[in-house]
mmCIF file of C-alpha atoms in Angstrom:
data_model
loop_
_atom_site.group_PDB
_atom_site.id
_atom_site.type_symbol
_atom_site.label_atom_id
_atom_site.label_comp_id
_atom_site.label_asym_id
_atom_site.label_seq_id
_atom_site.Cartn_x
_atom_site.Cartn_y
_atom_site.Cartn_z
ATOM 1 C CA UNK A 1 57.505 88.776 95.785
ATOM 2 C CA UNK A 2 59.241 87.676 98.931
ATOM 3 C CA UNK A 3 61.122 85.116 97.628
ATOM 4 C CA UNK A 4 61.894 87.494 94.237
ATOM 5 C CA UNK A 5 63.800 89.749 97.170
ATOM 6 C CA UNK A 6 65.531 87.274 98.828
ATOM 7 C CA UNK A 7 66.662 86.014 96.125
ATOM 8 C CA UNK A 8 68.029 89.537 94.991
ATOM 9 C CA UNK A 9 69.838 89.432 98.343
ATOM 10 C CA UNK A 10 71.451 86.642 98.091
ATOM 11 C CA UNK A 11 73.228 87.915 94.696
ATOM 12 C CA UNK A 12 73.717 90.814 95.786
ATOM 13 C CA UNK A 13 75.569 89.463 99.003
ATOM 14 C CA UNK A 14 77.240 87.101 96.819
ATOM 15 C CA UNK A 15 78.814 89.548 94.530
ATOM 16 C CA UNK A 16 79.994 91.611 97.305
ATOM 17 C CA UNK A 17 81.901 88.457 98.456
ATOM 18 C CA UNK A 18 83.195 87.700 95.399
ATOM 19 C CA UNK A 19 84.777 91.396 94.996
ATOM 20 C CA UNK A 20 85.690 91.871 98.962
ATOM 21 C CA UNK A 21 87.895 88.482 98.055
ATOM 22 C CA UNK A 22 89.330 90.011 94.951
ATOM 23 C CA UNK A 23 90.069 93.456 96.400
ATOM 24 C CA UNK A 24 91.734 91.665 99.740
ATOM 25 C CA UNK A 25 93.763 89.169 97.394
ATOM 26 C CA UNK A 26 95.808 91.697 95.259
ATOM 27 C CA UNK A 27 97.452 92.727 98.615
ATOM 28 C CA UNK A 28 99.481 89.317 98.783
ATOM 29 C CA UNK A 29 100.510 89.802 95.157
ATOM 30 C CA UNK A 30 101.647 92.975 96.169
ATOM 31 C CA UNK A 31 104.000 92.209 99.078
ATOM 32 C CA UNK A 32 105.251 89.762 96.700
ATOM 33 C CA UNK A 33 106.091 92.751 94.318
ATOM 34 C CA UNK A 34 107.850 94.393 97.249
ATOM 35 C CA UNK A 35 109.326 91.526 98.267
ATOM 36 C CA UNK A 36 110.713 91.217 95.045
ATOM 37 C CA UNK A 37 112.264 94.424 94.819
ATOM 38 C CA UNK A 38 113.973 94.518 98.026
ATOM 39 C CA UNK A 39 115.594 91.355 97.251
ATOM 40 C CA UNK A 40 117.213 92.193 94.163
ATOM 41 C CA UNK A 41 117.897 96.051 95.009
ATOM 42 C CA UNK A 42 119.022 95.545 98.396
ATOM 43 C CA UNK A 43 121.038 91.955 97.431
ATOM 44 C CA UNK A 44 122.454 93.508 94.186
ATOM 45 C CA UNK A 45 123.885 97.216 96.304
ATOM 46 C CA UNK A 46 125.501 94.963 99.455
ATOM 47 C CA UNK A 47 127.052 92.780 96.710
ATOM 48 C CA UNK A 48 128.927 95.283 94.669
ATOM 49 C CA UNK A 49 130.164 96.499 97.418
ATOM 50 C CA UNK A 50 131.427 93.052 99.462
ATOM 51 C CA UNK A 51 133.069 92.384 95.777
ATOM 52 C CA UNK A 52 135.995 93.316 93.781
ATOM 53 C CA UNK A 53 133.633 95.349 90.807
ATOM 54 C CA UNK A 54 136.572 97.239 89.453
ATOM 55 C CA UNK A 55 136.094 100.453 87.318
ATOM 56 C CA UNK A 56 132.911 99.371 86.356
ATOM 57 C CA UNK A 57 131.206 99.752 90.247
ATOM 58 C CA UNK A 58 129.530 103.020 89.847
ATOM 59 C CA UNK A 59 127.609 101.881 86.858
ATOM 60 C CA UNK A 60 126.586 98.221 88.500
ATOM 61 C CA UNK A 61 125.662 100.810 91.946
ATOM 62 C CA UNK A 62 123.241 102.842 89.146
ATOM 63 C CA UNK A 63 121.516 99.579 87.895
ATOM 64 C CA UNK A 64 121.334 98.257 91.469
ATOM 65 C CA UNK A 65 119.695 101.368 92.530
ATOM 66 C CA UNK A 66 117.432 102.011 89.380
ATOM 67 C CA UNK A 67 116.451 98.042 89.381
ATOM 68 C CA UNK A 68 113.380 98.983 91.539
ATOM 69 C CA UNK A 69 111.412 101.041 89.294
ATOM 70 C CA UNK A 70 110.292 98.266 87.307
ATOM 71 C CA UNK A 71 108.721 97.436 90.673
ATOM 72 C CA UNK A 72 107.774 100.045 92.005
ATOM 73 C CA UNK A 73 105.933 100.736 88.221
ATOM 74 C CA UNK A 74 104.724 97.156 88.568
ATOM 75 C CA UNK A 75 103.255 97.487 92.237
ATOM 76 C CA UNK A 76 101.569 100.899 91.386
ATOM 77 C CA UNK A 77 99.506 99.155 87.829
ATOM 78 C CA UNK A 78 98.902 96.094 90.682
ATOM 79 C CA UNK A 79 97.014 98.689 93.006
ATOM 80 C CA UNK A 80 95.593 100.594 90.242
ATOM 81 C CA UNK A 81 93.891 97.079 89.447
ATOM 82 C CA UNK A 82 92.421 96.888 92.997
ATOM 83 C CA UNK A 83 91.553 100.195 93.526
ATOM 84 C CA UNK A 84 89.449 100.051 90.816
ATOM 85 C CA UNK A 85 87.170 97.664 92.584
ATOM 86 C CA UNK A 86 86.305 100.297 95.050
ATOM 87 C CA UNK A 87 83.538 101.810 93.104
ATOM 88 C CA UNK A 88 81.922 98.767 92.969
ATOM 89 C CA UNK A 89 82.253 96.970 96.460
ATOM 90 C CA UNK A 90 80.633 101.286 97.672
ATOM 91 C CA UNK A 91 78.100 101.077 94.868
ATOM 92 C CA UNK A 92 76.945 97.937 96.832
ATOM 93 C CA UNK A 93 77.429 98.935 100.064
ATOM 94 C CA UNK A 94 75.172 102.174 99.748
ATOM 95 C CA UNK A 95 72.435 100.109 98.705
ATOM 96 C CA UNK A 96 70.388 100.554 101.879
ATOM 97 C CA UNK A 97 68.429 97.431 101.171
ATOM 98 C CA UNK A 98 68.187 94.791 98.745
ATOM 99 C CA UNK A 99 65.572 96.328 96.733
ATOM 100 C CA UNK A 100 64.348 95.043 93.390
ATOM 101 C CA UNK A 101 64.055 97.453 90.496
ATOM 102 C CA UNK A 102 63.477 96.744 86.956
ATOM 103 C CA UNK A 103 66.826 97.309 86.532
ATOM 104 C CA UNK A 104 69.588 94.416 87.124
ATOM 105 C CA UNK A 105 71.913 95.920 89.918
ATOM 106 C CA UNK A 106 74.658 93.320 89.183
ATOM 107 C CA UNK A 107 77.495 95.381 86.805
ATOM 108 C CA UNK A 108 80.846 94.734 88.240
ATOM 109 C CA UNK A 109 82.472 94.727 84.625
ATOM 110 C CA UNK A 110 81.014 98.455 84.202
ATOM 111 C CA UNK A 111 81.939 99.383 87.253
ATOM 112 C CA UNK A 112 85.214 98.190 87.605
ATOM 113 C CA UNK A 113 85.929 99.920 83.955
ATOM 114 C CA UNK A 114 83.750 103.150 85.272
ATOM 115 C CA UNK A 115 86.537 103.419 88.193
ATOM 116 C CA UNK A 116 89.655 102.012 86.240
ATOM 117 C CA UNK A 117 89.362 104.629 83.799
ATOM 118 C CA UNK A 118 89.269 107.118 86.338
ATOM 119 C CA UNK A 119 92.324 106.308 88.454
ATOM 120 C CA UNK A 120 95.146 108.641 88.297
ATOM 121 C CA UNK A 121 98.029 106.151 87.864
ATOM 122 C CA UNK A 122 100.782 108.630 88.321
ATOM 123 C CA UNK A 123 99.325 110.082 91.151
ATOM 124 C CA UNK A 124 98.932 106.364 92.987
ATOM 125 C CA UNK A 125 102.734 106.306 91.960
ATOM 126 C CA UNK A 126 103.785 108.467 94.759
ATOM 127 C CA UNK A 127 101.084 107.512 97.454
ATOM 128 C CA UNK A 128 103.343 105.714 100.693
ATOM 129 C CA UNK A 129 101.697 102.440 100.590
ATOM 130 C CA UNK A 130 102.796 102.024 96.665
ATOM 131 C CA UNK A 131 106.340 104.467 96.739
ATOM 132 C CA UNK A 132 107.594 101.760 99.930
ATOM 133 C CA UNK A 133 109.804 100.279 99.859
ATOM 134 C CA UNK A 134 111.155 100.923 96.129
ATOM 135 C CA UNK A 135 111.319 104.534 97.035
ATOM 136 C CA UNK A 136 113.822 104.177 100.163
ATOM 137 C CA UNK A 137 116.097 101.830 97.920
ATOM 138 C CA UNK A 138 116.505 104.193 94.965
ATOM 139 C CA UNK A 139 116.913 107.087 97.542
ATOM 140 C CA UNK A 140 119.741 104.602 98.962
ATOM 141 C CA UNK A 141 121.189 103.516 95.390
ATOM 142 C CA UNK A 142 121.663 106.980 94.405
ATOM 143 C CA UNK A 143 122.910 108.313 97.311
ATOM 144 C CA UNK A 144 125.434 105.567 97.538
ATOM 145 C CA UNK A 145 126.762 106.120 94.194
ATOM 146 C CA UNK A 146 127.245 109.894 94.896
ATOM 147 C CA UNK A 147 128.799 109.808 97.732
ATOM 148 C CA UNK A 148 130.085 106.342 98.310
ATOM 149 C CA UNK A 149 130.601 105.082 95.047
ATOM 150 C CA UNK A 150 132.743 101.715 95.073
ATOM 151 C CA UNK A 151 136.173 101.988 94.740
ATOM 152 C CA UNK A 152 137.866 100.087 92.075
ATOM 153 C CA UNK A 153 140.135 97.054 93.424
#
């Protein structure tokens, strides 16, 4: 019986590890998003305006400003996907103790569905940690191309 419980343990610890590692790892991924988007918002707006665009400026200003959605859409699916690990990493940490039932314990696939499902992607759209930096670019982009469009050369 002991060893039946250690055992249980173990796996239980185990998958915790395994999904602690997975939830931490989609937060690289998603500075790389950001990354991403700064680059080619914020490189695309400085260079229409240190270059001859001609008549065509305001547009190029609009796709420089609304190139961050994509982004910003991508980033807030990316933290949907992690988020929806949460259920599972609390499910295991309210276990108390590592008691056997006659149940198995071990569901991350149903959990991870369970919570998925249950996300509110718009919603995580327009939380700060998603909306940032794509947010303050497309705030910039449009601004600049209503009041500070380019001026034809």
């Amino acid at each position: 019986m002991v060893k039946e419980f250690t055992l249980a343990c173990e796996i239980s610890w185990a998958e915790y590890q395994l999904l602690f590692e997975t939830y931490e790892s989609f937060n690289q991924q998603a500075l790389t998003i950001k990354g991403w988007s700064v680059t080619i918002g914020l490189a695309t707006i400085v260079a229409i305006y240190s270059q001859m665009v001609g008549r065509l400026g305001k547009t190029a200003l609009w796709i420089a400003s609304l190139s961050v959605i994509p982004f910003w859409w991508m980033d807030a699916y990316w933290k949907s996907f992690q988020n929806a690990y949460l259920g599972a990493l609390k499910t295991l940490e309210a276990e108390p103790t590592c008691a056997i039932t006659d149940k198995p314990t071990l569901s991350l696939i149903g959990l991870w569905e369970q919570e998925y499902v249950s996300l509110d992607f718009v919603g995580l759209l327009f939380v700060p940690s998603v909306a940032l930096p794509h947010a303050i670019i497309l705030a910039v982009g449009i601004y600049l191309v209503h009041r500070h469009p380019p001026t034809p050369q």
